[in-house]
Amino acid sequence: AGMNTADPQAWQRGRLRWRSLVRAGERMKAARAAGRLGVLAMHHPPEHAPEDEKARMRGADPALSALCAQGADIVLCGHLHVWRAMPFRASAGLLLVQAGTGLSTRVRGEPNDLNILTIEGRKVAVERRGAGDDLRFATLSRTTFEKVDGRWHTLR
């Protein structure tokens, strides 16, 4: 499912709308009922790295808790032009996969990159590919996570 987090009044921070949360929650419940992982895509990250000083979206923690309860497993996002893949601090039941920037000059000391997710059951491999000097995307890292007893664990 996708959520529009754009906010013309606060474009840096973004906004989670209740109506979007309800719709996404319905999709997450359907995925869980079908035995699939619930994957949610949004532009703005609902959680930042500790060193990031930008303001987070208002209401992000309650929204993450609600989405997790409704069956969300993975949140895909971007906006900050930095790469991360890790369980959320606010809820270890959600995996954050944040893309850096694919084709922008607004890099933050990292190469342009993209993520490829391979999902097999309760395991998710996140392959980060980055552009080299020849502008070809090569594998920079590959991390596998597994969801056990409602929590994400890093396997390698």
Coordinates of C-alpha atoms in Angstrom, one line a residue:
A1 CA 0.0 0.0 0.0
G2 CA 1.1 3.6 -0.5
M3 CA 0.5 6.6 1.6
N4 CA 0.7 10.3 0.5
T5 CA 2.7 12.1 3.1
A6 CA 3.1 15.4 1.2
D7 CA 2.0 18.4 3.1
P8 CA 2.0 21.8 1.3
Q9 CA 2.2 23.6 4.7
A10 CA 5.1 21.5 6.0
W11 CA 6.9 19.9 3.0
Q12 CA 10.1 19.2 4.9
R13 CA 8.3 17.2 7.6
G14 CA 5.4 15.7 5.8
R15 CA 2.1 14.6 7.3
L16 CA 0.3 11.3 8.1
R17 CA -3.4 11.7 7.4
W18 CA -6.0 9.7 9.4
R19 CA -7.9 8.7 6.2
S20 CA -4.7 7.4 4.6
L21 CA -3.9 5.4 7.8
V22 CA -7.3 3.8 7.7
R23 CA -7.0 2.8 4.0
A24 CA -3.4 1.5 4.5
G25 CA -4.5 -0.4 7.6
E26 CA -7.2 -2.2 5.5
R27 CA -4.6 -3.2 3.0
M28 CA -2.3 -4.4 5.8
K29 CA -5.1 -6.5 7.3
A30 CA -5.8 -8.1 4.0
A31 CA -2.1 -8.9 3.5
R32 CA -1.9 -10.5 7.0
A33 CA -5.1 -12.5 6.3
A34 CA -3.5 -13.9 3.1
G35 CA -0.3 -14.8 5.0
R36 CA 1.8 -12.2 3.3
L37 CA 4.0 -9.4 4.7
G38 CA 2.4 -6.0 4.8
V39 CA 4.5 -3.5 2.8
L40 CA 3.8 0.2 3.1
A41 CA 5.5 2.9 0.9
M42 CA 5.6 6.6 1.9
H43 CA 7.9 9.5 0.9
H44 CA 8.7 10.9 4.4
P45 CA 10.3 8.6 7.0
P46 CA 8.2 8.3 10.2
E47 CA 11.5 7.8 12.1
H48 CA 14.8 9.5 11.7
A49 CA 18.3 8.5 12.7
P50 CA 19.4 9.8 16.2
E51 CA 21.8 12.2 14.6
D52 CA 19.2 13.7 12.2
E53 CA 18.0 17.1 13.4
K54 CA 15.0 17.5 11.0
A55 CA 11.6 17.5 12.5
R56 CA 9.6 14.3 12.3
M57 CA 6.0 14.0 11.1
R58 CA 3.6 14.8 13.9
G59 CA 1.8 11.7 15.2
A60 CA 4.3 9.3 13.7
D61 CA 4.7 7.1 16.8
P62 CA 0.9 6.4 17.3
A63 CA 0.5 6.0 13.5
L64 CA 3.3 3.3 13.5
S65 CA 1.8 1.5 16.4
A66 CA -1.6 1.5 14.7
L67 CA -0.1 0.3 11.4
C68 CA 1.8 -2.4 13.1
A69 CA -1.3 -3.6 14.9
Q70 CA -3.1 -3.8 11.6
G71 CA -0.4 -5.9 10.0
A72 CA 2.2 -3.6 8.5
D73 CA 5.6 -5.3 8.5
I74 CA 7.8 -3.1 6.3
V75 CA 7.9 0.7 5.7
L76 CA 9.6 1.9 2.5
C77 CA 10.5 5.6 2.4
G78 CA 13.1 8.2 1.4
H79 CA 13.1 12.0 1.5
L80 CA 16.3 12.4 3.6
H81 CA 18.7 11.3 0.9
V82 CA 20.4 8.7 3.2
W83 CA 20.2 4.9 3.2
R84 CA 19.1 2.8 6.2
A85 CA 17.6 -0.6 6.7
M86 CA 16.8 -1.6 10.3
P87 CA 13.9 -2.3 12.7
F88 CA 12.2 0.9 13.9
R89 CA 13.2 2.1 17.3
A90 CA 9.6 2.9 18.1
S91 CA 8.4 -0.6 17.1
A92 CA 10.7 -3.6 16.5
G93 CA 7.7 -5.2 14.7
L94 CA 8.3 -2.8 11.7
L95 CA 11.2 -2.9 9.4
L96 CA 12.4 0.5 8.0
V97 CA 13.9 0.4 4.5
Q98 CA 15.0 3.9 3.5
A99 CA 16.4 4.7 0.1
G100 CA 19.0 7.3 -0.3
T101 CA 18.5 9.0 -3.7
G102 CA 18.3 7.4 -7.0
L103 CA 19.1 10.1 -9.6
S104 CA 19.7 13.3 -7.7
T105 CA 22.7 15.6 -7.2
R106 CA 21.4 16.2 -3.6
V107 CA 23.5 13.3 -2.2
R108 CA 24.6 13.4 1.5
G109 CA 28.1 11.9 1.1
E110 CA 26.7 8.7 -0.2
P111 CA 26.4 7.5 -3.8
N112 CA 23.0 7.5 -5.6
D113 CA 21.4 4.2 -4.7
L114 CA 18.3 2.1 -4.8
N115 CA 17.0 -0.9 -2.8
I116 CA 16.0 -4.3 -4.1
L117 CA 13.9 -6.4 -1.7
T118 CA 13.6 -10.1 -2.0
I119 CA 10.8 -11.5 0.3
E120 CA 10.6 -15.2 1.1
G121 CA 8.1 -16.0 3.8
R122 CA 9.1 -14.1 6.9
K123 CA 12.6 -13.3 5.6
V124 CA 13.5 -10.1 3.7
A125 CA 16.8 -9.5 1.9
V126 CA 17.6 -5.9 1.3
E127 CA 20.1 -5.4 -1.4
R128 CA 21.5 -1.8 -1.7
R129 CA 22.8 -0.9 -5.1
G130 CA 24.8 2.2 -5.6
A131 CA 26.1 4.1 -8.6
G132 CA 29.9 3.9 -9.2
D133 CA 32.1 6.2 -11.2
D134 CA 30.8 4.6 -14.4
L135 CA 27.2 5.4 -13.3
R136 CA 26.4 1.6 -13.2
F137 CA 24.6 0.4 -10.1
A138 CA 26.5 -2.3 -8.3
T139 CA 25.7 -4.1 -5.0
L140 CA 27.0 -2.1 -2.0
S141 CA 25.5 -4.3 0.7
R142 CA 23.0 -7.1 1.3
T143 CA 21.3 -7.5 4.7
T144 CA 18.8 -10.2 5.5
F145 CA 16.1 -9.8 8.2
E146 CA 13.7 -12.3 9.6
K147 CA 10.5 -11.7 11.6
V148 CA 10.3 -14.0 14.5
D149 CA 7.6 -13.7 17.2
G150 CA 6.6 -10.3 15.9
R151 CA 10.1 -8.7 15.9
W152 CA 12.6 -8.2 13.2
H153 CA 16.1 -9.7 13.6
T154 CA 19.2 -9.1 11.5
L155 CA 20.6 -12.4 10.1
R156 CA 23.6 -11.0 8.2

